[in-house]
CSV table of C-alpha atoms and ligand atoms in Angstrom, one decimal:
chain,number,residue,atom,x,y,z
A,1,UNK,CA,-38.1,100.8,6.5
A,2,UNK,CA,-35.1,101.3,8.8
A,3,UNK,CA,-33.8,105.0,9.0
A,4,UNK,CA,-30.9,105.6,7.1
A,5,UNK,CA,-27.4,106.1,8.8
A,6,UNK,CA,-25.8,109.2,8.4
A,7,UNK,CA,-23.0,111.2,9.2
A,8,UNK,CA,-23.4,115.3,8.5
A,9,UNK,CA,-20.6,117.4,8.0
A,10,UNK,CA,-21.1,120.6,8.2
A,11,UNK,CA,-19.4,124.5,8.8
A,12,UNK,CA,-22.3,126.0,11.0
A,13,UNK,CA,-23.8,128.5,9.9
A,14,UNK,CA,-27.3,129.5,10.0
A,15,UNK,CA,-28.6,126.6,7.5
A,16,UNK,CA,-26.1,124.2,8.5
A,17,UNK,CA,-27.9,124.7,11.9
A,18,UNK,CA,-31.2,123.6,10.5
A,19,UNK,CA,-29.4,121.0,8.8
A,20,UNK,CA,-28.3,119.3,12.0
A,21,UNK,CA,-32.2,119.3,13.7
A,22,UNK,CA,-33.5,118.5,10.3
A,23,UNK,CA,-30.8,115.0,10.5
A,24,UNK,CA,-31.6,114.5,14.2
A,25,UNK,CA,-35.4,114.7,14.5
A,26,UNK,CA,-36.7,112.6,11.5
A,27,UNK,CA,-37.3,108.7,12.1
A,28,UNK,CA,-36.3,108.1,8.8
A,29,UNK,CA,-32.7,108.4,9.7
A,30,UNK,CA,-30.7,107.4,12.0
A,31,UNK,CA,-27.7,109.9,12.8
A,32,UNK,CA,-24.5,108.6,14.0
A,33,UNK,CA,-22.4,111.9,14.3
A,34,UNK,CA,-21.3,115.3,13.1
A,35,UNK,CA,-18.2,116.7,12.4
A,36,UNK,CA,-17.0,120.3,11.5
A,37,UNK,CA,-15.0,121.9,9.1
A,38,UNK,CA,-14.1,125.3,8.3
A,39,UNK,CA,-16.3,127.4,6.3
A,40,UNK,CA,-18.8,129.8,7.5
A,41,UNK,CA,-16.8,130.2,9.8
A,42,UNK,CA,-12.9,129.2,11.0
A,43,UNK,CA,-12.9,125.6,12.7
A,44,UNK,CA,-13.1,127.1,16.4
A,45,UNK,CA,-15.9,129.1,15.7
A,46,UNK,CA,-17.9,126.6,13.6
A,47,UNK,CA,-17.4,123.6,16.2
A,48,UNK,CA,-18.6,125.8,18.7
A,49,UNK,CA,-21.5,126.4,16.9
A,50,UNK,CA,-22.5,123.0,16.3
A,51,UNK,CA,-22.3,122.1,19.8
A,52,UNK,CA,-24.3,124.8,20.7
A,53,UNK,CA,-27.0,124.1,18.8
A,54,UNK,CA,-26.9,120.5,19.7
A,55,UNK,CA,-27.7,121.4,23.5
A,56,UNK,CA,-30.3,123.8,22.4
A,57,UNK,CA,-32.5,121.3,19.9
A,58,UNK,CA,-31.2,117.8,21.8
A,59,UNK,CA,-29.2,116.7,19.3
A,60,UNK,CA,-27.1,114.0,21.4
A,61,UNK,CA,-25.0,112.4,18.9
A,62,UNK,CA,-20.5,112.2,18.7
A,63,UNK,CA,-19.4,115.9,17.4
A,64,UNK,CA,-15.5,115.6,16.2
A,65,UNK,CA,-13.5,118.9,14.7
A,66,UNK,CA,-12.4,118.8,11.5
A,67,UNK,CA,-10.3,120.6,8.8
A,68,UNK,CA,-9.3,124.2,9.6
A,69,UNK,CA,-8.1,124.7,6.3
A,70,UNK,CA,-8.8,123.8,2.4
A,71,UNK,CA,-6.4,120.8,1.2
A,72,UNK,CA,-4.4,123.7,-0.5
A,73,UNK,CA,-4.3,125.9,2.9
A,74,UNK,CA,-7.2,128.5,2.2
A,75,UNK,CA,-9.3,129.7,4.8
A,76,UNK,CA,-12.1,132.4,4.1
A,77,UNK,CA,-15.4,133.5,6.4
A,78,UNK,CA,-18.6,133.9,4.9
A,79,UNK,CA,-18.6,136.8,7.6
A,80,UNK,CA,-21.0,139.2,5.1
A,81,UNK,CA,-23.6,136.2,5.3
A,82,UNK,CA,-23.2,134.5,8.8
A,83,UNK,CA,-22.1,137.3,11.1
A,84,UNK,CA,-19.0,137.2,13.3
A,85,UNK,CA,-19.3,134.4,15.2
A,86,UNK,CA,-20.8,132.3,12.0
A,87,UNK,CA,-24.2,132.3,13.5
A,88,UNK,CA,-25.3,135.5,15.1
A,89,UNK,CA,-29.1,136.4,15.2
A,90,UNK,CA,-29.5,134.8,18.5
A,91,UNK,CA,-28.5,134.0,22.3
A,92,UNK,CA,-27.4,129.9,21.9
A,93,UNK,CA,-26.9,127.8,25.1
A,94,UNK,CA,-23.4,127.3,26.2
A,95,UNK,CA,-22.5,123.6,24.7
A,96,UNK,CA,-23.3,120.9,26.7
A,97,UNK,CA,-22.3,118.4,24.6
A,98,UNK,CA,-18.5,117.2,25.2
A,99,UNK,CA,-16.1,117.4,21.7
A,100,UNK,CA,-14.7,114.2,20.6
A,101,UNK,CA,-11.2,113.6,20.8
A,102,UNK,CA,-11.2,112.1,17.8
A,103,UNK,CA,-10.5,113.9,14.5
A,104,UNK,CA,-13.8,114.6,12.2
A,105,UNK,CA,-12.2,112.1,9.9
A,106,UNK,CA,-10.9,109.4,12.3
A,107,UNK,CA,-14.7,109.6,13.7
A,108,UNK,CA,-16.1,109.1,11.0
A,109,UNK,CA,-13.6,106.6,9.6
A,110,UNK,CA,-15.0,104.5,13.3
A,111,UNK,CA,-18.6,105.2,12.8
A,112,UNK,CA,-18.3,103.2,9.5
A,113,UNK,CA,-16.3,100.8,10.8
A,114,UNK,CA,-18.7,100.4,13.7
A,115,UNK,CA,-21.4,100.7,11.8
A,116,UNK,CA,-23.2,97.4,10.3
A,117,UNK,CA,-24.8,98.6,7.2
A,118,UNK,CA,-23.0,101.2,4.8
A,119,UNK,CA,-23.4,104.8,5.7
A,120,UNK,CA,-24.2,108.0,3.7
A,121,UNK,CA,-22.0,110.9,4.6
A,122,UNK,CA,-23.9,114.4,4.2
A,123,UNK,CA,-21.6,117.3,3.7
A,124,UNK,CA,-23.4,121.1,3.9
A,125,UNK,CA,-19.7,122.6,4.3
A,126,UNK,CA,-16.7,122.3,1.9
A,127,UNK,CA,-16.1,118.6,0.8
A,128,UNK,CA,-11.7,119.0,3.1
A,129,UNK,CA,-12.9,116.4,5.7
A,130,UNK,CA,-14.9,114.0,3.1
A,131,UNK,CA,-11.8,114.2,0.6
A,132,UNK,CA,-9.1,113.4,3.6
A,133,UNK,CA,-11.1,110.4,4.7
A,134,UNK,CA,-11.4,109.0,1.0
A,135,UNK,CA,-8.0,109.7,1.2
A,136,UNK,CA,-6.9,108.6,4.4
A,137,UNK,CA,-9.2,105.6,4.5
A,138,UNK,CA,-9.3,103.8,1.1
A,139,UNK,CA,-10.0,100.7,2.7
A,140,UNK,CA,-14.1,101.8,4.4
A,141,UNK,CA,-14.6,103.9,0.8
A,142,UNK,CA,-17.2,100.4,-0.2
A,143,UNK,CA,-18.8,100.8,3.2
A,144,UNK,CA,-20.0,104.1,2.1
A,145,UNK,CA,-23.6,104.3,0.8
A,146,UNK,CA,-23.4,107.4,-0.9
A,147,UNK,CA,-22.5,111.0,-0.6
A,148,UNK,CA,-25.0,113.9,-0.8
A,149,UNK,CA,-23.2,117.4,-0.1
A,150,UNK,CA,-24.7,120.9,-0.7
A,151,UNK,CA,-22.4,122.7,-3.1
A,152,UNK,CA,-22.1,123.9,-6.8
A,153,UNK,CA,-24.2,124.9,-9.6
A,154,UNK,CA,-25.3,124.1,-12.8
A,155,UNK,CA,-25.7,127.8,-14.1
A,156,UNK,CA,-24.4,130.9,-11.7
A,157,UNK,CA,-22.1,131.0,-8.5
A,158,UNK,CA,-22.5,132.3,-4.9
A,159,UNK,CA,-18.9,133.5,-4.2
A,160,UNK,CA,-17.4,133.8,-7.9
A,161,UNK,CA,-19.9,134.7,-10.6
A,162,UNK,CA,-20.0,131.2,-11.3
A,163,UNK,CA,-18.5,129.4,-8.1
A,164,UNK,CA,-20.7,128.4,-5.1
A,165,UNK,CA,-19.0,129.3,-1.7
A,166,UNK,CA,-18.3,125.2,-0.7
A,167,UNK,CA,-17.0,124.2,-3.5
A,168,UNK,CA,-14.7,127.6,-4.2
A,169,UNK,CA,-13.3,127.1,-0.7
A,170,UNK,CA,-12.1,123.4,-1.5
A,171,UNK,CA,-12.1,122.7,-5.4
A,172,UNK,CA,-9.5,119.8,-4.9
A,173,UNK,CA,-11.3,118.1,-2.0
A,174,UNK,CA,-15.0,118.7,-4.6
A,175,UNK,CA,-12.5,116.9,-7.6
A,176,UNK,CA,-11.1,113.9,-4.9
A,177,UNK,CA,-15.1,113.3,-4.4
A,178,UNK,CA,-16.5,114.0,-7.7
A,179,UNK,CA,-14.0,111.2,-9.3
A,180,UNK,CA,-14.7,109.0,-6.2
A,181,UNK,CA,-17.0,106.6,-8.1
A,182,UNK,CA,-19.5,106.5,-5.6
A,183,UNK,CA,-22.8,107.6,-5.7
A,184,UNK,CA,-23.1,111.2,-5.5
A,185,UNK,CA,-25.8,113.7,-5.2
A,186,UNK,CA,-25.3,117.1,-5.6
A,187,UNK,CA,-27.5,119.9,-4.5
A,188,UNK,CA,-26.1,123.0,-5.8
A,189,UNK,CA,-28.0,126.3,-6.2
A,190,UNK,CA,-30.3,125.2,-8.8
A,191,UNK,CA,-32.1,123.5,-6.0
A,192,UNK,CA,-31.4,125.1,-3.0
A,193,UNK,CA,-32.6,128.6,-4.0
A,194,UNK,CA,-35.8,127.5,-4.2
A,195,UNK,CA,-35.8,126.5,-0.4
A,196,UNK,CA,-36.9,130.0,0.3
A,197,UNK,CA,-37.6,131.3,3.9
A,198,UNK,CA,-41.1,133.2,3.2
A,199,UNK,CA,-42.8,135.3,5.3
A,200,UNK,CA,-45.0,132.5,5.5
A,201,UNK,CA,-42.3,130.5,6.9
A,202,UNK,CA,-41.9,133.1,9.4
A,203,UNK,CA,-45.2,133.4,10.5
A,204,UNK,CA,-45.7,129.3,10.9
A,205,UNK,CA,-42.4,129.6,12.7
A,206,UNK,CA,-44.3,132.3,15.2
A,207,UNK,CA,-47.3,129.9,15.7
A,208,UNK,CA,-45.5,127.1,16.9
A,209,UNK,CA,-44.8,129.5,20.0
A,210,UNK,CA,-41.5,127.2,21.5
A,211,UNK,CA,-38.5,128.8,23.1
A,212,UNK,CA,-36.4,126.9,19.6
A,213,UNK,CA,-38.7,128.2,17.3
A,214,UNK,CA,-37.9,131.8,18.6
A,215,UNK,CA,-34.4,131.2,18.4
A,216,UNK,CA,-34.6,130.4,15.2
A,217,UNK,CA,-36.5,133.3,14.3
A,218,UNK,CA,-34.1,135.4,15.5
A,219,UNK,CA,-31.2,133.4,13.7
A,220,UNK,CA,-33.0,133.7,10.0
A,221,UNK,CA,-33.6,136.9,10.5
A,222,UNK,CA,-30.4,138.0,10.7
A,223,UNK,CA,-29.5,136.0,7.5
A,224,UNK,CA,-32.6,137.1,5.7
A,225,UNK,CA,-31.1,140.8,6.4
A,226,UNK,CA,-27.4,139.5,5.5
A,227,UNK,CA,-28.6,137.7,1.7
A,228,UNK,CA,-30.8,140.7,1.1
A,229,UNK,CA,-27.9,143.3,1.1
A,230,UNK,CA,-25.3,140.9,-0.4
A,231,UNK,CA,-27.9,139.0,-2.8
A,232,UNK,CA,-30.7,140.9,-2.9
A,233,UNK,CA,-32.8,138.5,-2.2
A,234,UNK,CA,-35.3,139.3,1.3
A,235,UNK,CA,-36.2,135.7,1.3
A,236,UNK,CA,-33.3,133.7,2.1
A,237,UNK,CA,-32.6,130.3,0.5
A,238,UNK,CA,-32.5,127.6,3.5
A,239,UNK,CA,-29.3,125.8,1.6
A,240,UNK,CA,-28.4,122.9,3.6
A,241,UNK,CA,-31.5,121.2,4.5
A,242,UNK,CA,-32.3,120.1,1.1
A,243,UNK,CA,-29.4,117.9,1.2
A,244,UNK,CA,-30.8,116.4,4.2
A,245,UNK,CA,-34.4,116.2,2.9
A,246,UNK,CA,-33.6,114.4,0.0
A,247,UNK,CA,-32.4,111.1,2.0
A,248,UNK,CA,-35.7,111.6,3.7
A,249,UNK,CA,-38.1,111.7,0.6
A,250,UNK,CA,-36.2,111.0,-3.0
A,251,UNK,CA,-39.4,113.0,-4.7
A,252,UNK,CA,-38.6,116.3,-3.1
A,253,UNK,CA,-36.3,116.9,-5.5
A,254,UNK,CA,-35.9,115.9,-9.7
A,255,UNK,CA,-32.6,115.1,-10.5
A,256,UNK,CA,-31.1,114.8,-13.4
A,257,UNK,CA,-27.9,112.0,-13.7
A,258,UNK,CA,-25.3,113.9,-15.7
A,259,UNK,CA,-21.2,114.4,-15.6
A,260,UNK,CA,-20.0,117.0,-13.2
A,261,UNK,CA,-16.4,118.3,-12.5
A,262,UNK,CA,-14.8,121.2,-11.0
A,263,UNK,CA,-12.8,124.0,-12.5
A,264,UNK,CA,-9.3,124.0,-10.8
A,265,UNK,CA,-7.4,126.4,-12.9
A,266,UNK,CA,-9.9,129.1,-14.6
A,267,UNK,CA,-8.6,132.6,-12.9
A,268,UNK,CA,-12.5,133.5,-13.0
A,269,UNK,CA,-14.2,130.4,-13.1
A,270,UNK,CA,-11.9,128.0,-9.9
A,271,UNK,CA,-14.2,126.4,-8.0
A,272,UNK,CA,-17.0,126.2,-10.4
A,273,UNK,CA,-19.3,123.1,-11.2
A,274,UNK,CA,-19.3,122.0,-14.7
A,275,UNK,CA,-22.5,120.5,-15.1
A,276,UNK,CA,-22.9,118.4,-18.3
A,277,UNK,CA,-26.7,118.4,-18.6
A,278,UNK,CA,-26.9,118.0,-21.9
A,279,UNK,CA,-23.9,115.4,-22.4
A,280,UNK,CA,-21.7,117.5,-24.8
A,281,UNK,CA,-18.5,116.5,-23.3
A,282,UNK,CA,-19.4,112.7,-23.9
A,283,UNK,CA,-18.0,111.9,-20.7
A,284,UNK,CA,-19.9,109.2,-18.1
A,285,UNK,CA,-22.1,110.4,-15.7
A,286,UNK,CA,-20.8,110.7,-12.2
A,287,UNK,CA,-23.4,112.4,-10.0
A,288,UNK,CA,-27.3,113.0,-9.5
A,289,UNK,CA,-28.1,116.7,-9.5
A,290,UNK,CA,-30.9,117.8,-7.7
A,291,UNK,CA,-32.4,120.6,-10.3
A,292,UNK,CA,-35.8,121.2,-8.6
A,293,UNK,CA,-37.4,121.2,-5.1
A,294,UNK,CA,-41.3,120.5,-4.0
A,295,UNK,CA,-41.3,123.6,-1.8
A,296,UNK,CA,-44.4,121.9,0.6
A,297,UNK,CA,-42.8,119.0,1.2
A,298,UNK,CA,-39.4,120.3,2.1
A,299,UNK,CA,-40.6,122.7,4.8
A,300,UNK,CA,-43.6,120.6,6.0
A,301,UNK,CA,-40.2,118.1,7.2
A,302,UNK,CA,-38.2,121.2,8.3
A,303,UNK,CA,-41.3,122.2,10.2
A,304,UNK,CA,-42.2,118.9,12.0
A,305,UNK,CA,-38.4,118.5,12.7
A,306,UNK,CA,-38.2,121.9,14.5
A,307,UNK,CA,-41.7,121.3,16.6
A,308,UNK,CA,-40.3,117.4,17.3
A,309,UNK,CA,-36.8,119.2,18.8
A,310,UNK,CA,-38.6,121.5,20.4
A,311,UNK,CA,-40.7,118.7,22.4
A,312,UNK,CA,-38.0,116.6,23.4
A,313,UNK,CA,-35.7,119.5,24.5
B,1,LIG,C1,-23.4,127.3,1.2
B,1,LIG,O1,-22.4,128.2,1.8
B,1,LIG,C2,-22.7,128.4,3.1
B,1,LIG,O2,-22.7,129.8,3.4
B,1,LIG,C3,-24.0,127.8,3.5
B,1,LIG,O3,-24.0,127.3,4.8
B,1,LIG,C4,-24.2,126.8,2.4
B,1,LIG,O4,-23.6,125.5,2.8
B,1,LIG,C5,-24.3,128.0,0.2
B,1,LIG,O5,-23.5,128.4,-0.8
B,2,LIG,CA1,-22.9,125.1,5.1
């Protein structure tokens, strides 16, 4: 099968981070570029970031800045989770990959173009740079193959009660995408939380003994720390990867096709996913969400990929 072509866009971030080497080192896919927007982080911090850790795991693909603010102007850190600079735990190489002078959307509005078959855009930050090309460029939308972004929730939030952090920080750029009419897969919460970093994670991490395997000790570490006193929860849940996992595999996740929209005006609930699992609204289904995750499989890629970096670096 040929690997699948991909864009990731992402706010790194600790599992944006593992994200990108999980997108780079698979031969399942093939990808073309990565492009920031703010999140975790404002847009200088989380650009950095990304080319930082593309020098340290040899990620040599096109990385464009993005969006430095929501569609409606907000910009928020995720500071209490990430750390200052959006991804502290660790000492990460000074980048030595150059940054595009494109904008995140006019690359990836050329990597379709250039691209012969249609191209999946992942999105592990919130959806500003996905809805602004959609916007921007209504003409590529049916040379997109799908979109699969980390965000939402079909029962509690993140950053609200009941809003996840990517989708809160953007609701109208979620709603531009959820009514795009493309295929859509969401992996919200549900899914993600069960992406766990055990201690068995950490001690497989300490066997394979590499200079990026360290690092990346260090750097879940610190966010095991950060979710415990915010979430209580000592085992962090690896978020983004999943999104990227599923392209790989389709059975490491069950999904369930069902309506989703976002809540734009609720003064408690903006920014929360309205999943329809049990079709009450009667409205058509617009997205596959990813409800459940085959724990083995999803770290036995996430482990290869790091140990496959780590050997090429
Ligand atoms: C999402 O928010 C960010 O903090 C993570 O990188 C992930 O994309 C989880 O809610
Ligand atoms: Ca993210």
């Amino acid at each position: 099968m040929k690997p699948i072509p991909l864009i990731l866009d992402c706010d790194p971030g600790h599992d944006d981070a593992l994200a990108m080497i999980l997108a780079a080192h698979n031969p399942a896919l093939n990808l073309l570029g990565i492009t920031t927007v703010s999140g975790n982080g404002g847009i200088a911090k989380v650009t950095l970031n990304a080319r930082r850790v593309a020098t340290l795991a040899n990620i040599k693909v096109p990385i464009a800045e993005g969006a430095g603010k929501a569609i409606l102007g907000a910009i928020e850190e995720a500071s209490d989770i990430h750390g200052e600079s959006a991804l502290d735990g660790a000492e990460l190489p000074e980048p030595k990959i150059e940054l595009s002078a494109l904008h995140a959307v006019d690359l990836m509005a050329k990597l379709i173009k250039d691209h012969s078959e249609p191209v999946t855009l992942v999105a592990t930050g919130p959806l500003t740079n996905i809805a602004l090309f959609l916007k921007m460029y209504p003409q590529l939308k049916n040379r997109v193959a799908e979109i699969v972004f980390m965000g939402g929730s079909a029962s509690r939030g993140n950053r609200t009660p009941y809003a996840e952090f990517n989708i809160w920080m953007d609701p109208e750029a979620a709603d531009v995408v959820l009514r795009s009419g493309l295929p859509l897969t969401m992996c919200g919460l549900d899914v993600t939380h069960q992406a766990l970093v055990t201690k068995e994670i950490f001690t497989a991490l300490e066997q394979m003994g590499t200079p990026l395997s360290s690092t990346i000790i260090g750097l879940l570490k610190f966010f095991a720390k950060t979710y415990d006193e915010v979430f209580e929860m000592p085992d962090p849940p690896l978020h983004d990867p999943v999104a990227i996992a599923l392209l790989i595999d389709r059975s490491v996740v069950k999904s369930r096709h069902v309506n989703v929209q976002v809540e734009l005006s609720g003064p408690l609930t903006r920014g929360a996913t309205v999943v329809d699992i049990y079709q009450r609204l009667g409205e058509p289904a617009n997205c596959n969400v990813a409800l459940d995750l085959d724990f083995d499989k999803f770290w036995s890629m996430m482990l290869e990929a790091i140990s496959k970096a780590a050997i090429k670096a």
